[in-house]
Amino acid sequence: MTSTSSPSSPATSGVAPVAVAMDAPSLTVMAEWARAVAPVVSTLKVGLEVFCRDGAAAVTAARQAADEAGHPGIDVFLDLKLHDIPATVRGAASAVSGLDPTFLTVHATGGTAMITAAAEALPATRITAVTVLTSLSEEDLARIGLLGPSREAVVRLATLAVEAGARAIVCSPQEVAAVRSVVPADVTLITPGVRPAGAALDDQQRVATPEQALADGADLLVIGRPITGADDPRAAALAVARSLVTR
Ligand code: C5P
């Protein structure tokens, strides 16, 4: 079963509301990570590194690894961050329809018509609008001309995206409460930039702990390197899952 219209609910599925970012150097490594974490998490995220190299085979391998690990029907998050003219994004979204992802990302800054084109092309998928990358600091945003607090830009882009047909929003944990207050409850809020207390920030800037992100209204946490870079990715995923259960 693939949960195209309704992502796994942690309350009913017994797994943590975590999308593991599988930014792996090879398909073999990605499949190993997927087998390790699939019993523990709701979602596997296939992103640009893996998709640009391995294409659709990456999604097939992720699903197969999850099946083998005892989590058939795991949600697949296809993180392609599409950003182009509406006709091109419509075509790109149609091109991945056979992969039946639960989530497909587009950049909200692509605008209303682009987001609507993606939503029309993939009605069974939650078109997921990325607002402002969590790797950008306020200083970075000022340099690219996004003046004012990042929270205002994120709220503005989230509102526009939902009106255009997005059914999920990506924002930083530091903005998720503000977004939650302006979008309908059935819009899935997804937060990268999540770091267990004491973990390395890597290139993320606007971060919070998993517990805080959920408390502030996130539905799904994107976590990559703190899990995949650990000596034991399953143990790292389990530690995050336990921190959420006991919060
Ligand atoms: O936890 P970690 O920093 O390794 O997670 C990085 C992943 O999150 C990457 O796959 C990246 O594409 C994704 N991501 C992000 N910021 C966003 C959207 C997605 O870091 N705003």
PDB file of C-alpha atoms and ligand atoms in Angstrom:
ATOM      1  CA  MET A   1       0.000   0.000   0.000  1.00  0.00           C
ATOM      2  CA  THR A   2       1.325   3.459  -0.796  1.00  0.00           C
ATOM      3  CA  SER A   3      -0.343   6.195   1.209  1.00  0.00           C
ATOM      4  CA  THR A   4      -0.674   8.719  -1.594  1.00  0.00           C
ATOM      5  CA  SER A   5      -3.427  10.906  -0.237  1.00  0.00           C
ATOM      6  CA  SER A   6      -2.914  10.476   3.477  1.00  0.00           C
ATOM      7  CA  PRO A   7       0.636  10.243   4.845  1.00  0.00           C
ATOM      8  CA  SER A   8       1.268   7.745   7.626  1.00  0.00           C
ATOM      9  CA  SER A   9       0.065   9.012  10.959  1.00  0.00           C
ATOM     10  CA  PRO A  10       2.591   8.304  13.701  1.00  0.00           C
ATOM     11  CA  ALA A  11      -0.280   7.866  16.099  1.00  0.00           C
ATOM     12  CA  THR A  12      -1.648   4.938  14.108  1.00  0.00           C
ATOM     13  CA  SER A  13       1.418   3.504  12.436  1.00  0.00           C
ATOM     14  CA  GLY A  14       3.680   3.295  15.483  1.00  0.00           C
ATOM     15  CA  VAL A  15       6.672   4.776  13.640  1.00  0.00           C
ATOM     16  CA  ALA A  16       8.314   8.146  14.167  1.00  0.00           C
ATOM     17  CA  PRO A  17       7.163  11.067  11.981  1.00  0.00           C
ATOM     18  CA  VAL A  18      10.610  11.356  10.459  1.00  0.00           C
ATOM     19  CA  ALA A  19      11.687  11.505   6.805  1.00  0.00           C
ATOM     20  CA  VAL A  20      15.248  10.262   6.595  1.00  0.00           C
ATOM     21  CA  ALA A  21      17.159  12.255   3.972  1.00  0.00           C
ATOM     22  CA  MET A  22      19.000   9.530   2.076  1.00  0.00           C
ATOM     23  CA  ASP A  23      21.649  11.682   0.400  1.00  0.00           C
ATOM     24  CA  ALA A  24      23.848   8.672  -0.309  1.00  0.00           C
ATOM     25  CA  PRO A  25      27.017   8.320  -2.401  1.00  0.00           C
ATOM     26  CA  SER A  26      25.681   5.154  -4.088  1.00  0.00           C
ATOM     27  CA  LEU A  27      22.492   3.181  -4.538  1.00  0.00           C
ATOM     28  CA  THR A  28      23.961   0.388  -2.426  1.00  0.00           C
ATOM     29  CA  VAL A  29      24.580   2.704   0.508  1.00  0.00           C
ATOM     30  CA  MET A  30      21.125   4.244   0.118  1.00  0.00           C
ATOM     31  CA  ALA A  31      19.504   0.803   0.234  1.00  0.00           C
ATOM     32  CA  GLU A  32      21.526  -0.084   3.362  1.00  0.00           C
ATOM     33  CA  TRP A  33      20.348   3.090   5.092  1.00  0.00           C
ATOM     34  CA  ALA A  34      16.764   2.448   3.974  1.00  0.00           C
ATOM     35  CA  ARG A  35      16.820  -1.117   5.361  1.00  0.00           C
ATOM     36  CA  ALA A  36      18.274   0.152   8.636  1.00  0.00           C
ATOM     37  CA  VAL A  37      15.808   2.961   9.312  1.00  0.00           C
ATOM     38  CA  ALA A  38      12.599   1.782   7.610  1.00  0.00           C
ATOM     39  CA  PRO A  39      11.257  -0.129  10.633  1.00  0.00           C
ATOM     40  CA  VAL A  40      11.529   3.021  12.749  1.00  0.00           C
ATOM     41  CA  VAL A  41      10.398   5.946  10.564  1.00  0.00           C
ATOM     42  CA  SER A  42       7.353   6.914   8.495  1.00  0.00           C
ATOM     43  CA  THR A  43       9.134   8.224   5.412  1.00  0.00           C
ATOM     44  CA  LEU A  44      12.177   7.818   3.163  1.00  0.00           C
ATOM     45  CA  LYS A  45      13.333  10.966   1.365  1.00  0.00           C
ATOM     46  CA  VAL A  46      14.929  10.541  -2.055  1.00  0.00           C
ATOM     47  CA  GLY A  47      16.642  13.793  -2.967  1.00  0.00           C
ATOM     48  CA  LEU A  48      18.627  15.377  -5.739  1.00  0.00           C
ATOM     49  CA  GLU A  49      21.944  13.611  -5.155  1.00  0.00           C
ATOM     50  CA  VAL A  50      20.446  10.162  -5.471  1.00  0.00           C
ATOM     51  CA  PHE A  51      17.794  10.980  -8.076  1.00  0.00           C
ATOM     52  CA  CYS A  52      20.221  12.800 -10.395  1.00  0.00           C
ATOM     53  CA  ARG A  53      22.498   9.758 -10.349  1.00  0.00           C
ATOM     54  CA  ASP A  54      20.121   6.818 -10.181  1.00  0.00           C
ATOM     55  CA  GLY A  55      16.744   8.180 -11.284  1.00  0.00           C
ATOM     56  CA  ALA A  56      13.620   6.110 -10.751  1.00  0.00           C
ATOM     57  CA  ALA A  57      15.720   3.121  -9.656  1.00  0.00           C
ATOM     58  CA  ALA A  58      16.394   4.986  -6.401  1.00  0.00           C
ATOM     59  CA  VAL A  59      12.712   5.077  -5.526  1.00  0.00           C
ATOM     60  CA  THR A  60      12.261   1.412  -6.450  1.00  0.00           C
ATOM     61  CA  ALA A  61      15.288   0.461  -4.340  1.00  0.00           C
ATOM     62  CA  ALA A  62      14.062   2.504  -1.367  1.00  0.00           C
ATOM     63  CA  ARG A  63      10.634   0.829  -1.474  1.00  0.00           C
ATOM     64  CA  GLN A  64      12.171  -2.621  -1.861  1.00  0.00           C
ATOM     65  CA  ALA A  65      14.510  -2.037   1.079  1.00  0.00           C
ATOM     66  CA  ALA A  66      11.590  -0.903   3.225  1.00  0.00           C
ATOM     67  CA  ASP A  67       9.598  -3.998   2.211  1.00  0.00           C
ATOM     68  CA  GLU A  68      12.517  -6.229   3.185  1.00  0.00           C
ATOM     69  CA  ALA A  69      12.826  -4.409   6.500  1.00  0.00           C
ATOM     70  CA  GLY A  70       9.165  -5.013   7.315  1.00  0.00           C
ATOM     71  CA  HIS A  71       7.720  -1.599   6.459  1.00  0.00           C
ATOM     72  CA  PRO A  72       5.814  -2.066   3.202  1.00  0.00           C
ATOM     73  CA  GLY A  73       3.954   1.015   2.011  1.00  0.00           C
ATOM     74  CA  ILE A  74       6.455   3.404   3.570  1.00  0.00           C
ATOM     75  CA  ASP A  75       5.899   7.001   2.435  1.00  0.00           C
ATOM     76  CA  VAL A  76       8.283   8.144  -0.299  1.00  0.00           C
ATOM     77  CA  PHE A  77       9.253  11.809  -0.293  1.00  0.00           C
ATOM     78  CA  LEU A  78      10.641  12.807  -3.678  1.00  0.00           C
ATOM     79  CA  ASP A  79      12.631  15.958  -2.942  1.00  0.00           C
ATOM     80  CA  LEU A  80      13.347  17.371  -6.404  1.00  0.00           C
ATOM     81  CA  LYS A  81      12.681  21.035  -5.482  1.00  0.00           C
ATOM     82  CA  LEU A  82      11.315  21.813  -8.940  1.00  0.00           C
ATOM     83  CA  HIS A  83      11.546  25.480  -9.967  1.00  0.00           C
ATOM     84  CA  ASP A  84      10.870  26.387 -13.604  1.00  0.00           C
ATOM     85  CA  ILE A  85       8.131  27.732 -15.846  1.00  0.00           C
ATOM     86  CA  PRO A  86       4.710  26.136 -15.236  1.00  0.00           C
ATOM     87  CA  ALA A  87       4.733  24.023 -18.432  1.00  0.00           C
ATOM     88  CA  THR A  88       8.112  22.515 -17.592  1.00  0.00           C
ATOM     89  CA  VAL A  89       7.167  21.769 -13.994  1.00  0.00           C
ATOM     90  CA  ARG A  90       3.887  20.217 -15.146  1.00  0.00           C
ATOM     91  CA  GLY A  91       5.890  17.956 -17.469  1.00  0.00           C
ATOM     92  CA  ALA A  92       8.435  17.067 -14.794  1.00  0.00           C
ATOM     93  CA  ALA A  93       5.699  16.242 -12.280  1.00  0.00           C
ATOM     94  CA  SER A  94       3.912  14.077 -14.866  1.00  0.00           C
ATOM     95  CA  ALA A  95       7.198  12.349 -15.618  1.00  0.00           C
ATOM     96  CA  VAL A  96       7.439  11.051 -12.013  1.00  0.00           C
ATOM     97  CA  SER A  97       3.763  10.141 -11.645  1.00  0.00           C
ATOM     98  CA  GLY A  98       4.558   6.448 -12.096  1.00  0.00           C
ATOM     99  CA  LEU A  99       6.690   6.606  -8.948  1.00  0.00           C
ATOM    100  CA  ASP A 100       3.603   7.571  -6.936  1.00  0.00           C
ATOM    101  CA  PRO A 101       5.458   9.637  -4.320  1.00  0.00           C
ATOM    102  CA  THR A 102       3.558  10.703  -1.219  1.00  0.00           C
ATOM    103  CA  PHE A 103       5.357  14.070  -1.381  1.00  0.00           C
ATOM    104  CA  LEU A 104       7.001  15.946  -4.280  1.00  0.00           C
ATOM    105  CA  THR A 105       8.740  19.252  -3.589  1.00  0.00           C
ATOM    106  CA  VAL A 106       8.628  22.431  -5.652  1.00  0.00           C
ATOM    107  CA  HIS A 107      10.044  25.841  -4.711  1.00  0.00           C
ATOM    108  CA  ALA A 108       7.261  28.184  -3.560  1.00  0.00           C
ATOM    109  CA  THR A 109       9.153  31.071  -5.177  1.00  0.00           C
ATOM    110  CA  GLY A 110       8.236  29.510  -8.537  1.00  0.00           C
ATOM    111  CA  GLY A 111       4.865  31.194  -8.009  1.00  0.00           C
ATOM    112  CA  THR A 112       1.184  30.357  -8.104  1.00  0.00           C
ATOM    113  CA  ALA A 113       0.868  29.077 -11.683  1.00  0.00           C
ATOM    114  CA  MET A 114       3.872  26.782 -11.308  1.00  0.00           C
ATOM    115  CA  ILE A 115       2.584  25.232  -8.081  1.00  0.00           C
ATOM    116  CA  THR A 116      -0.895  24.757  -9.579  1.00  0.00           C
ATOM    117  CA  ALA A 117       0.632  23.060 -12.628  1.00  0.00           C
ATOM    118  CA  ALA A 118       2.397  20.540 -10.389  1.00  0.00           C
ATOM    119  CA  ALA A 119      -0.740  19.933  -8.314  1.00  0.00           C
ATOM    120  CA  GLU A 120      -2.834  19.345 -11.434  1.00  0.00           C
ATOM    121  CA  ALA A 121      -0.254  16.978 -12.891  1.00  0.00           C
ATOM    122  CA  LEU A 122      -0.027  14.855  -9.728  1.00  0.00           C
ATOM    123  CA  PRO A 123      -3.375  15.001  -7.910  1.00  0.00           C
ATOM    124  CA  ALA A 124      -2.646  11.944  -5.731  1.00  0.00           C
ATOM    125  CA  THR A 125       0.650  13.366  -4.455  1.00  0.00           C
ATOM    126  CA  ARG A 126       1.061  16.060  -1.828  1.00  0.00           C
ATOM    127  CA  ILE A 127       2.747  18.830  -3.760  1.00  0.00           C
ATOM    128  CA  THR A 128       5.073  20.219  -1.135  1.00  0.00           C
ATOM    129  CA  ALA A 129       6.194  23.826  -1.353  1.00  0.00           C
ATOM    130  CA  VAL A 130       9.652  24.689  -0.048  1.00  0.00           C
ATOM    131  CA  THR A 131       9.511  28.195   1.405  1.00  0.00           C
ATOM    132  CA  VAL A 132      12.976  29.445   2.439  1.00  0.00           C
ATOM    133  CA  LEU A 133      15.851  26.946   2.646  1.00  0.00           C
ATOM    134  CA  THR A 134      16.907  26.194   6.209  1.00  0.00           C
ATOM    135  CA  SER A 135      20.536  26.572   5.170  1.00  0.00           C
ATOM    136  CA  LEU A 136      20.071  30.320   4.598  1.00  0.00           C
ATOM    137  CA  SER A 137      20.794  32.777   7.405  1.00  0.00           C
ATOM    138  CA  GLU A 138      19.173  36.210   7.698  1.00  0.00           C
ATOM    139  CA  GLU A 139      22.381  37.654   6.233  1.00  0.00           C
ATOM    140  CA  ASP A 140      22.211  35.295   3.218  1.00  0.00           C
ATOM    141  CA  LEU A 141      18.570  36.258   2.673  1.00  0.00           C
ATOM    142  CA  ALA A 142      19.386  39.973   2.734  1.00  0.00           C
ATOM    143  CA  ARG A 143      22.132  39.424   0.148  1.00  0.00           C
ATOM    144  CA  ILE A 144      19.704  37.735  -2.264  1.00  0.00           C
ATOM    145  CA  GLY A 145      17.191  40.532  -1.756  1.00  0.00           C
ATOM    146  CA  LEU A 146      14.728  38.898   0.631  1.00  0.00           C
ATOM    147  CA  LEU A 147      14.576  41.782   3.073  1.00  0.00           C
ATOM    148  CA  GLY A 148      12.881  41.641   6.453  1.00  0.00           C
ATOM    149  CA  PRO A 149      12.601  38.735   8.894  1.00  0.00           C
ATOM    150  CA  SER A 150      12.663  35.297   7.221  1.00  0.00           C
ATOM    151  CA  ARG A 151       9.473  34.409   9.102  1.00  0.00           C
ATOM    152  CA  GLU A 152       7.492  36.975   7.106  1.00  0.00           C
ATOM    153  CA  ALA A 153       8.745  35.591   3.786  1.00  0.00           C
ATOM    154  CA  VAL A 154       8.019  32.030   4.893  1.00  0.00           C
ATOM    155  CA  VAL A 155       4.446  32.854   5.966  1.00  0.00           C
ATOM    156  CA  ARG A 156       3.806  34.772   2.752  1.00  0.00           C
ATOM    157  CA  LEU A 157       5.143  31.936   0.572  1.00  0.00           C
ATOM    158  CA  ALA A 158       3.262  29.256   2.545  1.00  0.00           C
ATOM    159  CA  THR A 159      -0.025  31.127   2.171  1.00  0.00           C
ATOM    160  CA  LEU A 160       0.501  31.600  -1.569  1.00  0.00           C
ATOM    161  CA  ALA A 161       1.479  27.949  -2.040  1.00  0.00           C
ATOM    162  CA  VAL A 162      -1.554  26.533  -0.249  1.00  0.00           C
ATOM    163  CA  GLU A 163      -3.857  28.813  -2.229  1.00  0.00           C
ATOM    164  CA  ALA A 164      -2.190  27.482  -5.393  1.00  0.00           C
ATOM    165  CA  GLY A 165      -2.796  23.822  -4.465  1.00  0.00           C
ATOM    166  CA  ALA A 166       0.152  22.734  -2.303  1.00  0.00           C
ATOM    167  CA  ARG A 167      -0.859  20.245   0.396  1.00  0.00           C
ATOM    168  CA  ALA A 168       2.391  20.347   2.349  1.00  0.00           C
ATOM    169  CA  ILE A 169       4.867  23.062   3.269  1.00  0.00           C
ATOM    170  CA  VAL A 170       8.567  22.890   4.060  1.00  0.00           C
ATOM    171  CA  CYS A 171       9.809  25.515   6.507  1.00  0.00           C
ATOM    172  CA  SER A 172      12.351  25.762   9.292  1.00  0.00           C
ATOM    173  CA  PRO A 173      11.368  24.650  12.797  1.00  0.00           C
ATOM    174  CA  GLN A 174      11.813  28.253  13.846  1.00  0.00           C
ATOM    175  CA  GLU A 175       8.923  29.323  11.578  1.00  0.00           C
ATOM    176  CA  VAL A 176       6.613  26.333  11.862  1.00  0.00           C
ATOM    177  CA  ALA A 177       4.383  27.808  14.570  1.00  0.00           C
ATOM    178  CA  ALA A 178       3.779  30.924  12.483  1.00  0.00           C
ATOM    179  CA  VAL A 179       2.936  28.811   9.413  1.00  0.00           C
ATOM    180  CA  ARG A 180       0.656  26.514  11.438  1.00  0.00           C
ATOM    181  CA  SER A 181      -1.381  29.546  12.448  1.00  0.00           C
ATOM    182  CA  VAL A 182      -2.130  30.567   8.833  1.00  0.00           C
ATOM    183  CA  VAL A 183      -2.654  27.292   6.924  1.00  0.00           C
ATOM    184  CA  PRO A 184      -5.485  24.728   7.260  1.00  0.00           C
ATOM    185  CA  ALA A 185      -4.951  21.826   9.653  1.00  0.00           C
ATOM    186  CA  ASP A 186      -4.824  19.244   6.841  1.00  0.00           C
ATOM    187  CA  VAL A 187      -1.719  20.861   5.323  1.00  0.00           C
ATOM    188  CA  THR A 188       1.315  18.765   6.292  1.00  0.00           C
ATOM    189  CA  LEU A 189       4.103  20.874   7.801  1.00  0.00           C
ATOM    190  CA  ILE A 190       7.569  19.485   7.193  1.00  0.00           C
ATOM    191  CA  THR A 191      10.695  20.799   8.887  1.00  0.00           C
ATOM    192  CA  PRO A 192      14.303  20.157   7.873  1.00  0.00           C
ATOM    193  CA  GLY A 193      16.978  21.834   9.946  1.00  0.00           C
ATOM    194  CA  VAL A 194      16.292  19.407  12.774  1.00  0.00           C
ATOM    195  CA  ARG A 195      19.159  18.547  15.064  1.00  0.00           C
ATOM    196  CA  PRO A 196      19.097  16.402  18.219  1.00  0.00           C
ATOM    197  CA  ALA A 197      20.612  18.364  21.126  1.00  0.00           C
ATOM    198  CA  GLY A 198      24.391  18.473  20.778  1.00  0.00           C
ATOM    199  CA  ALA A 199      24.483  17.245  17.145  1.00  0.00           C
ATOM    200  CA  ALA A 200      26.610  19.048  14.536  1.00  0.00           C
ATOM    201  CA  LEU A 201      24.715  21.731  12.590  1.00  0.00           C
ATOM    202  CA  ASP A 202      26.570  20.966   9.309  1.00  0.00           C
ATOM    203  CA  ASP A 203      25.315  23.569   6.778  1.00  0.00           C
ATOM    204  CA  GLN A 204      21.950  24.148   8.478  1.00  0.00           C
ATOM    205  CA  GLN A 205      21.324  27.553  10.046  1.00  0.00           C
ATOM    206  CA  ARG A 206      17.733  27.895  11.284  1.00  0.00           C
ATOM    207  CA  VAL A 207      17.490  24.769  13.461  1.00  0.00           C
ATOM    208  CA  ALA A 208      15.683  23.225  16.441  1.00  0.00           C
ATOM    209  CA  THR A 209      15.559  19.855  18.211  1.00  0.00           C
ATOM    210  CA  PRO A 210      13.068  17.183  17.053  1.00  0.00           C
ATOM    211  CA  GLU A 211      11.018  17.586  20.230  1.00  0.00           C
ATOM    212  CA  GLN A 212      10.764  21.362  19.816  1.00  0.00           C
ATOM    213  CA  ALA A 213       9.846  21.135  16.104  1.00  0.00           C
ATOM    214  CA  LEU A 214       6.936  18.786  16.866  1.00  0.00           C
ATOM    215  CA  ALA A 215       5.810  20.865  19.836  1.00  0.00           C
ATOM    216  CA  ASP A 216       5.675  23.917  17.583  1.00  0.00           C
ATOM    217  CA  GLY A 217       3.395  22.216  15.042  1.00  0.00           C
ATOM    218  CA  ALA A 218       5.536  20.182  12.636  1.00  0.00           C
ATOM    219  CA  ASP A 219       3.961  16.975  11.292  1.00  0.00           C
ATOM    220  CA  LEU A 220       7.078  15.458   9.735  1.00  0.00           C
ATOM    221  CA  LEU A 221      10.758  16.040  10.524  1.00  0.00           C
ATOM    222  CA  VAL A 222      13.427  15.765   7.813  1.00  0.00           C
ATOM    223  CA  ILE A 223      16.609  14.404   9.376  1.00  0.00           C
ATOM    224  CA  GLY A 224      19.592  13.313   7.337  1.00  0.00           C
ATOM    225  CA  ARG A 225      23.177  13.415   8.503  1.00  0.00           C
ATOM    226  CA  PRO A 226      22.545  13.017  12.256  1.00  0.00           C
ATOM    227  CA  ILE A 227      21.072   9.587  11.316  1.00  0.00           C
ATOM    228  CA  THR A 228      22.853   8.534   8.110  1.00  0.00           C
ATOM    229  CA  GLY A 229      26.242   9.782   9.316  1.00  0.00           C
ATOM    230  CA  ALA A 230      26.021   7.818  12.565  1.00  0.00           C
ATOM    231  CA  ASP A 231      27.990   4.601  13.043  1.00  0.00           C
ATOM    232  CA  ASP A 232      24.647   2.850  13.535  1.00  0.00           C
ATOM    233  CA  PRO A 233      21.881   4.639  11.571  1.00  0.00           C
ATOM    234  CA  ARG A 234      19.132   2.438  13.015  1.00  0.00           C
ATOM    235  CA  ALA A 235      20.231   3.216  16.581  1.00  0.00           C
ATOM    236  CA  ALA A 236      20.354   6.934  15.739  1.00  0.00           C
ATOM    237  CA  ALA A 237      16.842   6.806  14.228  1.00  0.00           C
ATOM    238  CA  LEU A 238      15.605   4.878  17.252  1.00  0.00           C
ATOM    239  CA  ALA A 239      17.075   7.474  19.600  1.00  0.00           C
ATOM    240  CA  VAL A 240      15.189  10.229  17.741  1.00  0.00           C
ATOM    241  CA  ALA A 241      11.991   8.136  17.789  1.00  0.00           C
ATOM    242  CA  ARG A 242      12.293   7.544  21.531  1.00  0.00           C
ATOM    243  CA  SER A 243      12.913  11.228  22.207  1.00  0.00           C
ATOM    244  CA  LEU A 244       9.605  11.973  20.465  1.00  0.00           C
ATOM    245  CA  VAL A 245       7.617   9.281  22.279  1.00  0.00           C
ATOM    246  CA  THR A 246       8.794  10.384  25.704  1.00  0.00           C
ATOM    247  CA  ARG A 247       8.466  14.105  25.192  1.00  0.00           C
TER     248      ARG A 247
HETATM  249  O1  C5P B   1      19.582  16.658   8.366  1.00  0.00           O
HETATM  250  P1  C5P B   1      20.334  17.113   7.149  1.00  0.00           P
HETATM  251  O2  C5P B   1      20.873  18.501   7.265  1.00  0.00           O
HETATM  252  O3  C5P B   1      21.370  16.139   6.657  1.00  0.00           O
HETATM  253  O4  C5P B   1      19.182  17.155   6.018  1.00  0.00           O
HETATM  254  C1  C5P B   1      19.492  17.639   4.771  1.00  0.00           C
HETATM  255  C2  C5P B   1      18.382  17.298   3.854  1.00  0.00           C
HETATM  256  O5  C5P B   1      17.253  18.169   4.016  1.00  0.00           O
HETATM  257  C3  C5P B   1      18.821  17.415   2.415  1.00  0.00           C
HETATM  258  O6  C5P B   1      18.318  16.291   1.719  1.00  0.00           O
HETATM  259  C4  C5P B   1      18.153  18.686   1.941  1.00  0.00           C
HETATM  260  O7  C5P B   1      17.860  18.636   0.583  1.00  0.00           O
HETATM  261  C5  C5P B   1      16.895  18.732   2.791  1.00  0.00           C
HETATM  262  N1  C5P B   1      16.303  20.068   2.934  1.00  0.00           N
HETATM  263  C6  C5P B   1      16.878  21.092   3.642  1.00  0.00           C
HETATM  264  N2  C5P B   1      16.304  22.333   3.722  1.00  0.00           N
HETATM  265  C7  C5P B   1      15.157  22.568   3.126  1.00  0.00           C
HETATM  266  C8  C5P B   1      14.549  21.532   2.410  1.00  0.00           C
HETATM  267  C9  C5P B   1      15.158  20.288   2.355  1.00  0.00           C
HETATM  268  O8  C5P B   1      17.920  20.908   4.236  1.00  0.00           O
HETATM  269  N3  C5P B   1      14.588  23.748   3.248  1.00  0.00           N
END
